[in-house]
Coordinates of C-alpha atoms in Angstrom, one line a residue:
Chain A
M1 CA 12.3 14.4 -30.3
S2 CA 8.6 14.2 -30.7
H3 CA 5.9 11.7 -30.9
T4 CA 2.7 11.4 -32.7
Q5 CA -0.3 11.7 -30.4
G6 CA -2.8 10.2 -32.9
A7 CA -4.0 10.3 -36.4
G8 CA -4.6 13.8 -37.6
Q9 CA -3.2 15.4 -34.5
K10 CA -0.1 17.5 -34.4
Q11 CA 3.0 16.3 -32.8
S12 CA 4.1 17.4 -29.4
T13 CA 7.3 17.1 -27.5
L14 CA 7.6 16.3 -23.9
S15 CA 10.3 18.0 -21.8
D16 CA 12.6 16.1 -19.5
K17 CA 10.6 17.3 -16.6
E18 CA 7.3 16.0 -18.1
I19 CA 9.0 12.7 -18.9
A20 CA 10.3 12.2 -15.4
E21 CA 7.0 13.2 -13.9
D22 CA 5.2 10.7 -16.1
I23 CA 7.6 8.0 -15.2
L24 CA 7.2 8.7 -11.5
T25 CA 3.4 8.8 -11.8
S26 CA 3.4 5.4 -13.6
Q27 CA 5.7 3.9 -11.0
K28 CA 3.4 5.1 -8.2
Y29 CA 0.4 3.6 -9.9
I30 CA 2.0 0.3 -10.7
S31 CA 3.4 -0.1 -7.2
N32 CA 0.4 0.9 -5.3
Y33 CA -2.4 -0.4 -7.4
Y34 CA -1.0 -3.5 -8.8
Y35 CA 1.8 -4.8 -6.6
A36 CA 0.8 -3.6 -3.2
P37 CA -2.6 -5.2 -3.2
A38 CA -1.3 -8.2 -5.2
V39 CA 1.1 -9.0 -2.3
L40 CA -1.8 -8.9 0.1
E41 CA -4.1 -10.9 -2.2
S42 CA -1.7 -13.6 -3.3
M43 CA -2.2 -17.0 -1.7
D44 CA 0.7 -18.7 -3.5
P45 CA 3.8 -17.8 -1.4
N46 CA 6.0 -17.8 -4.5
L47 CA 3.7 -15.4 -6.3
R48 CA 3.5 -13.3 -3.2
T49 CA 7.3 -13.1 -2.9
M50 CA 7.5 -12.1 -6.6
F51 CA 5.0 -9.3 -6.2
Q52 CA 6.7 -8.1 -3.1
K53 CA 10.1 -8.0 -4.9
M54 CA 8.7 -6.0 -7.8
H55 CA 6.9 -3.8 -5.4
N56 CA 10.1 -3.0 -3.5
E57 CA 12.0 -2.5 -6.7
T58 CA 9.4 -0.2 -8.2
Q59 CA 9.4 1.9 -5.0
S60 CA 13.2 2.1 -5.0
Q61 CA 13.2 3.2 -8.6
A62 CA 10.5 5.7 -8.0
K63 CA 12.7 7.2 -5.3
Q64 CA 15.5 7.5 -7.9
V65 CA 13.1 9.4 -10.2
F66 CA 12.0 11.6 -7.4
D67 CA 15.6 12.4 -6.5
Y68 CA 16.2 13.4 -10.1
L69 CA 13.2 15.7 -10.1
N70 CA 14.1 17.1 -6.7
S71 CA 17.7 17.7 -7.8
K72 CA 16.4 19.7 -10.7
G73 CA 14.1 21.7 -8.5
W74 CA 11.0 20.3 -10.2
Y75 CA 9.6 18.5 -7.2
K76 CA 10.0 20.4 -4.0
P77 CA 7.5 19.2 -1.3
R78 CA 6.5 22.0 1.0
Q79 CA 7.1 21.9 4.7
A80 CA 4.1 21.1 6.8
D81 CA 2.3 24.1 8.0
P82 CA 1.9 24.7 11.7
Q83 CA -1.7 23.5 11.8
A84 CA -0.8 20.2 10.2
V85 CA 2.0 19.7 12.7
N86 CA -0.4 20.6 15.5
D87 CA -3.0 18.1 14.3
L88 CA -0.3 15.5 14.1
R89 CA 0.7 16.1 17.7
N90 CA -2.9 15.9 18.8
A91 CA -3.3 12.6 17.0
A92 CA -0.2 11.3 18.6
Q93 CA -1.3 12.4 22.0
E94 CA -4.7 10.8 21.5
S95 CA -3.1 7.6 20.3
K96 CA -1.0 7.5 23.4
Q97 CA -4.1 7.9 25.6
V98 CA -5.9 5.1 23.8
L99 CA -2.9 2.9 24.2
S100 CA -2.7 3.8 27.9
S101 CA -6.3 2.9 28.4
I102 CA -5.9 -0.4 26.7
A103 CA -2.9 -1.1 28.9
G104 CA -5.1 -0.5 31.9
E105 CA -7.8 -2.8 30.6
T106 CA -5.3 -5.6 29.9
S107 CA -3.8 -5.3 33.3
D108 CA -7.3 -5.9 34.7
M109 CA -7.2 -9.2 32.9
G110 CA -4.8 -10.7 35.3
G111 CA -1.8 -10.1 33.2
K112 CA -3.0 -12.5 30.5
S113 CA -2.4 -10.1 27.8
Q114 CA 0.5 -7.8 27.2
M115 CA -0.1 -7.3 23.6
I116 CA -1.0 -3.8 22.8
G117 CA -0.2 -0.6 24.6
N118 CA 1.2 -2.2 27.7
P119 CA 4.2 -0.3 28.9
N120 CA 5.7 -3.6 30.0
V121 CA 5.7 -4.7 26.4
Y122 CA 7.1 -1.8 24.7
S123 CA 10.0 0.4 25.6
Q124 CA 10.0 3.8 24.0
G125 CA 13.0 5.3 22.4
S126 CA 14.4 8.6 23.3
S127 CA 11.8 10.4 21.4
P128 CA 8.4 9.0 22.3
N129 CA 6.6 10.9 19.7
Q130 CA 8.9 9.9 16.9
P131 CA 7.9 7.0 14.7
G132 CA 10.1 4.1 15.3
G133 CA 10.3 4.7 19.0
W134 CA 8.5 1.6 19.8
Q135 CA 10.4 -1.6 20.3
A136 CA 9.1 -4.9 21.4
Q137 CA 10.6 -6.8 24.2
H138 CA 10.5 -10.5 24.1
T139 CA 7.0 -10.8 22.8
G140 CA 7.6 -11.2 19.2
W141 CA 6.0 -7.8 18.4
Q142 CA 8.5 -5.7 16.5
S143 CA 8.7 -2.4 15.0
G144 CA 10.5 -1.8 11.8
Q145 CA 12.7 1.1 11.0
G146 CA 10.7 4.2 11.3
G147 CA 7.4 2.4 11.3
W148 CA 4.5 2.6 13.6
Y149 CA 3.2 -0.7 13.4
S150 CA 2.9 -3.5 15.8
Q151 CA 2.4 -6.5 13.6
P152 CA 3.9 -9.8 14.4
M153 CA 6.7 -10.5 12.2
S154 CA 5.2 -13.8 11.2
Q155 CA 2.5 -12.1 9.2
G156 CA 4.7 -11.3 6.3
F157 CA 3.5 -7.8 6.7
Q158 CA 6.8 -6.3 7.6
T159 CA 7.9 -3.7 5.2
G160 CA 11.6 -3.8 5.8
T161 CA 13.0 -0.4 5.9
G162 CA 9.9 1.4 5.1
G163 CA 9.7 4.7 6.8
Q164 CA 6.0 5.2 6.5
A165 CA 4.0 5.8 9.5
Y166 CA 2.0 2.6 9.6
M167 CA -0.5 3.0 12.4
R168 CA -2.2 -0.3 12.5
T169 CA -4.9 -0.4 15.0
Q170 CA -6.5 -3.7 14.6
Q171 CA -7.2 -6.0 17.4
Y172 CA -5.9 -9.4 16.9
Q173 CA -8.2 -12.3 16.7
T174 CA -7.7 -15.9 16.8
G175 CA -9.5 -18.1 14.4
Q176 CA -10.5 -21.7 14.8
T177 CA -7.3 -22.9 13.1
G178 CA -5.1 -20.7 15.1
G179 CA -4.4 -18.3 12.3
W180 CA -4.1 -14.7 13.0
Q181 CA -7.0 -12.7 11.8
P182 CA -7.2 -8.9 11.8
S183 CA -10.2 -7.4 13.3
Y184 CA -11.7 -5.2 10.7
S185 CA -14.1 -3.6 13.1
Q186 CA -11.4 -1.1 13.6
T187 CA -9.3 0.8 11.2
P188 CA -8.3 -1.4 8.3
Q189 CA -4.7 -1.6 7.3
W190 CA -3.5 1.2 5.2
T191 CA -2.3 -0.3 2.0
G192 CA -1.9 2.8 0.0
T193 CA -5.3 2.5 -1.4
Q194 CA -7.5 4.1 1.1
R195 CA -9.5 7.1 1.9
G196 CA -10.4 9.4 -0.9
E197 CA -8.0 7.9 -3.3
G198 CA -8.7 7.9 -6.9
Q199 CA -11.5 10.2 -7.3
S200 CA -13.9 9.6 -10.1
G201 CA -12.6 10.8 -13.4
M202 CA -9.2 11.2 -12.0
G203 CA -6.2 9.3 -13.0
P204 CA -3.1 7.6 -11.7
S205 CA -1.7 10.9 -10.6
S206 CA -4.8 11.7 -8.6
L207 CA -4.1 9.0 -6.1
A208 CA -4.7 9.6 -2.5
Q209 CA -6.5 12.8 -2.9
W210 CA -8.3 13.3 0.4
A211 CA -11.7 14.6 0.0
S212 CA -10.9 18.0 1.3
W213 CA -8.0 18.6 -0.9
G214 CA -8.6 19.9 -4.3
G215 CA -5.3 21.2 -5.4
Q216 CA -2.3 20.0 -7.2
P217 CA 0.8 18.3 -6.0
S218 CA 3.6 20.6 -5.1
W219 CA 5.7 19.6 -8.0
M220 CA 2.9 20.8 -10.3
Q221 CA 2.7 24.2 -8.7
G222 CA 6.2 25.5 -8.6
G223 CA 6.5 25.4 -4.9
T224 CA 3.0 26.0 -3.7
G225 CA 1.8 22.5 -3.3
T226 CA 0.3 20.5 -0.6
S227 CA 1.1 20.4 3.0
W228 CA 2.3 16.9 3.2
Q229 CA 6.0 16.3 2.8
P230 CA 7.7 13.0 2.7
G231 CA 10.6 12.6 5.0
Y232 CA 13.1 11.5 2.4
S233 CA 15.9 11.8 4.8
Q234 CA 14.3 9.0 6.8
A235 CA 12.0 7.0 4.6
Q236 CA 13.7 4.6 2.4
Q237 CA 10.7 3.1 0.8
W238 CA 8.6 6.0 -0.1
T239 CA 5.8 4.9 -2.1
G240 CA 4.9 8.2 -3.4
T241 CA 1.2 8.1 -2.9
Q242 CA 0.7 10.2 0.2
R243 CA -2.0 12.5 1.1
G244 CA -2.4 15.4 -1.2
E245 CA -0.5 14.0 -4.0
G246 CA -1.9 13.8 -7.4
Q247 CA -3.6 16.2 -9.6
S248 CA -7.2 16.9 -10.4
G249 CA -8.9 16.2 -13.7
M250 CA -6.8 13.3 -14.8
G251 CA -7.2 9.8 -15.6
P252 CA -9.4 6.8 -14.9
S253 CA -8.8 6.0 -11.3
S254 CA -11.6 5.7 -9.0
L255 CA -10.3 3.5 -6.3
A256 CA -11.8 3.2 -2.9
H257 CA -14.7 5.6 -2.8
W258 CA -15.1 5.3 0.9
A259 CA -16.2 8.8 1.4
S260 CA -19.2 8.5 -0.9
W261 CA -20.1 5.0 0.2
G262 CA -22.6 5.0 3.0
G263 CA -22.7 1.4 3.9
Q264 CA -20.5 -1.1 5.6
P265 CA -19.0 -4.2 4.4
S266 CA -20.3 -7.4 6.0
W267 CA -17.1 -7.8 8.0
M268 CA -18.0 -4.6 9.9
Q269 CA -21.4 -5.8 10.8
G270 CA -22.2 -8.2 13.6
S271 CA -20.2 -11.1 14.6
T272 CA -18.5 -13.4 12.2
P273 CA -18.4 -17.1 12.8
G274 CA -15.1 -18.4 13.6
F275 CA -13.8 -15.1 14.9
H276 CA -13.5 -14.3 18.5
N277 CA -12.9 -10.8 19.4
V278 CA -10.2 -11.1 22.0
T279 CA -7.3 -9.0 22.9
Q280 CA -5.0 -11.7 24.0
T281 CA -2.0 -13.0 22.4
P282 CA -3.0 -14.6 19.1
L283 CA -2.3 -18.2 18.5
Y284 CA 0.7 -18.9 16.4
S285 CA 0.8 -22.6 16.7
S286 CA 0.3 -22.9 13.0
Y287 CA 3.2 -20.7 12.1
N288 CA 6.5 -22.4 12.4
T289 CA 8.2 -21.8 9.1
G290 CA 11.4 -20.2 9.9
L291 CA 13.0 -17.6 12.1
T292 CA 11.9 -17.4 15.7
S293 CA 11.5 -14.2 17.6
S294 CA 13.4 -13.5 20.7
G295 CA 10.5 -14.5 22.9
G296 CA 10.1 -17.7 21.1
Q297 CA 6.4 -17.2 20.5
Y298 CA 6.3 -16.2 17.0
H299 CA 7.8 -17.6 13.9
T300 CA 8.6 -15.8 10.8
G301 CA 8.5 -17.3 7.5
T302 CA 8.3 -16.5 3.9
G303 CA 4.8 -15.4 4.0
W304 CA 1.7 -15.3 5.9
Q305 CA -1.1 -17.4 4.5
P306 CA -4.5 -16.1 4.5
A307 CA -7.1 -18.4 5.9
Y308 CA -9.4 -18.6 2.9
S309 CA -11.3 -21.4 4.3
Q310 CA -12.8 -18.9 6.7
T311 CA -14.4 -15.6 6.2
P312 CA -12.4 -13.8 3.5
Q313 CA -10.0 -11.3 4.8
W314 CA -10.6 -7.8 3.7
T315 CA -7.4 -6.1 2.9
G316 CA -8.7 -2.8 2.0
T317 CA -8.5 -3.4 -1.7
Q318 CA -11.2 -5.8 -2.5
A319 CA -14.5 -4.2 -3.1
G320 CA -15.3 -4.5 -6.7
E321 CA -11.9 -5.4 -7.7
G322 CA -11.0 -7.6 -10.5
Q323 CA -14.2 -7.2 -12.4
S324 CA -14.3 -8.4 -15.8
G325 CA -14.1 -5.5 -18.1
M326 CA -13.1 -3.2 -15.3
G327 CA -9.6 -2.1 -15.2
P328 CA -7.3 -1.0 -12.5
S329 CA -8.9 2.4 -12.5
S330 CA -12.2 1.0 -11.4
L331 CA -11.1 -0.8 -8.3
A332 CA -13.2 -0.6 -5.2
Q333 CA -16.0 1.5 -6.5
W334 CA -18.4 0.8 -3.7
A335 CA -20.8 3.5 -4.4
R336 CA -21.0 4.0 -8.1
W337 CA -20.6 0.5 -9.1
G338 CA -23.9 -1.3 -9.2
G339 CA -22.9 -4.8 -9.8
Q340 CA -21.3 -7.5 -7.9
P341 CA -17.7 -8.6 -8.1
S342 CA -17.2 -11.9 -9.7
W343 CA -16.3 -13.5 -6.5
M344 CA -19.7 -12.8 -5.2
Q345 CA -21.5 -14.6 -8.0
S346 CA -22.1 -18.2 -7.9
G347 CA -19.7 -20.4 -9.7
L348 CA -17.1 -17.7 -10.2
G349 CA -14.1 -17.8 -8.1
T350 CA -13.5 -19.4 -4.8
Q351 CA -12.4 -16.7 -2.6
T352 CA -15.3 -15.3 -0.8
Q353 CA -18.8 -15.5 0.4
W354 CA -20.8 -12.4 0.9
R355 CA -22.4 -12.6 4.3
Chain B
M1 CA -0.4 -24.4 -7.9
A2 CA -3.4 -23.2 -9.7
L3 CA -3.9 -19.5 -9.6
T4 CA -6.8 -18.0 -7.8
Q5 CA -9.1 -15.6 -9.6
T6 CA -7.6 -12.6 -7.9
E7 CA -4.0 -13.7 -8.6
A8 CA -4.8 -14.2 -12.2
W9 CA -6.3 -10.7 -12.4
Y10 CA -3.4 -9.0 -10.7
L11 CA -0.9 -10.9 -12.9
A12 CA -2.7 -9.9 -16.1
E13 CA -3.0 -6.3 -15.0
S14 CA 0.6 -6.2 -13.9
I15 CA 1.7 -7.6 -17.2
K16 CA -0.3 -5.0 -19.1
G17 CA 1.0 -2.2 -16.9
E18 CA 4.6 -3.1 -17.1
T19 CA 4.4 -3.6 -20.8
L20 CA 2.9 -0.2 -21.3
M21 CA 5.7 1.2 -19.1
C22 CA 8.3 -0.5 -21.3
Q23 CA 6.7 1.1 -24.3
K24 CA 6.7 4.5 -22.8
L25 CA 10.3 4.2 -21.6
A26 CA 11.4 3.2 -25.1
N27 CA 9.8 6.3 -26.5
Y28 CA 11.2 8.5 -23.8
L29 CA 14.6 7.3 -24.5
N30 CA 14.4 9.0 -27.9
Q31 CA 13.2 12.2 -26.4
V32 CA 15.2 12.9 -23.3
Q33 CA 17.8 15.6 -23.4
D34 CA 19.6 15.2 -20.1
P35 CA 22.2 12.5 -20.1
E36 CA 21.5 11.8 -16.5
L37 CA 17.8 11.2 -17.2
R38 CA 18.7 9.1 -20.2
R39 CA 20.8 6.8 -18.0
L40 CA 17.9 6.6 -15.5
V41 CA 15.5 5.7 -18.3
L42 CA 17.8 3.0 -19.6
E43 CA 18.1 1.5 -16.2
L44 CA 14.3 1.6 -15.7
Q45 CA 13.7 0.1 -19.1
R46 CA 16.0 -2.9 -18.2
S47 CA 14.2 -3.4 -14.9
C48 CA 10.8 -3.1 -16.6
R49 CA 11.7 -5.8 -19.0
Q50 CA 12.8 -8.1 -16.2
H51 CA 9.5 -7.5 -14.5
V52 CA 7.5 -8.4 -17.6
D53 CA 9.6 -11.6 -17.9
M54 CA 9.0 -12.5 -14.3
L55 CA 5.3 -11.9 -14.5
I56 CA 5.0 -13.9 -17.7
S57 CA 6.9 -16.8 -16.2
Q58 CA 4.1 -17.2 -13.8
V59 CA 1.7 -17.9 -16.6
N60 CA 1.6 -21.5 -17.6

């Protein structure tokens, strides 16, 4: 009924609530800071598939733990306040305007591209503002359940039944070898390890704390938590690391200090050899590993292969990662980490070249 | 196929993370009061061990 904390320290007992919370926190951490980036970083398709499987399983199990906490009244996410809802509507409206403007631009290109934002490409569902309302028509661009993402299915980026609002805004580029390359001059893909996550001196449970949020998660506050609330009635793959989650003053995590980092990675600066910033349909001639989309353009397979022979792809989880002597809690410390990752040093690794 | 540096790092960290998780779940199993939570912990423990086995199998 109790466990020893350490030599000379008194014993303490964890309640069922504390145990369940710790399990959930651990699952979030493992899923988002090990498996999610590992999927993106794995070159070996078998390894990638394995990480993806464990990622999905961990997410599913985390949902079970959440359900348990929720059923006990120990984790009750608060409804979004009116301001947050209003901000969301504004963001959706702005997004629609941007897409409309892109559609106008592409129509000026003689109809060569119908990739993004073209009303002829997408048909909206009955609720245009609802995630999941976009569906591709014969172009190979598909939207998963409840997802706002327009990735080709051949990328291996599809997240199955994920209900998260993945707004991926990259342009698509074609490399010399025909491989799809995301344009990181725009918003990088959200991988669960982005803005404000992992503040210095804060632990696994402090993930995804936006800079402006200084409070505690709702389940730590007895009903007065954050404004964000996962839609569990819809989302089936809730990863549990959304905005506002986590708690202050805990743990070793310091992932992705974007806010305090003033520079830009090289891929955001200037042009990159081998990359052509176009907005036309990417070349998929090199992808022909399995299923074919309805339009016959894109082929899905077991996994998208990163083109490591070219400029390394930034997946949002690379800066400073994998340092010798640096643990998972020290990932991506752009600002406070003064060294270089091993892959930037001669003779170590083969992944990247810092340009 | 030889592992890349990044793959090796994530494999090692995942093994350590899942192993720690297994240890915690084993301890929690002796502490939980609620039978429902006990069942859940047992299930998680089983899955956790599978994950460790899968990860270790990738290490030659």
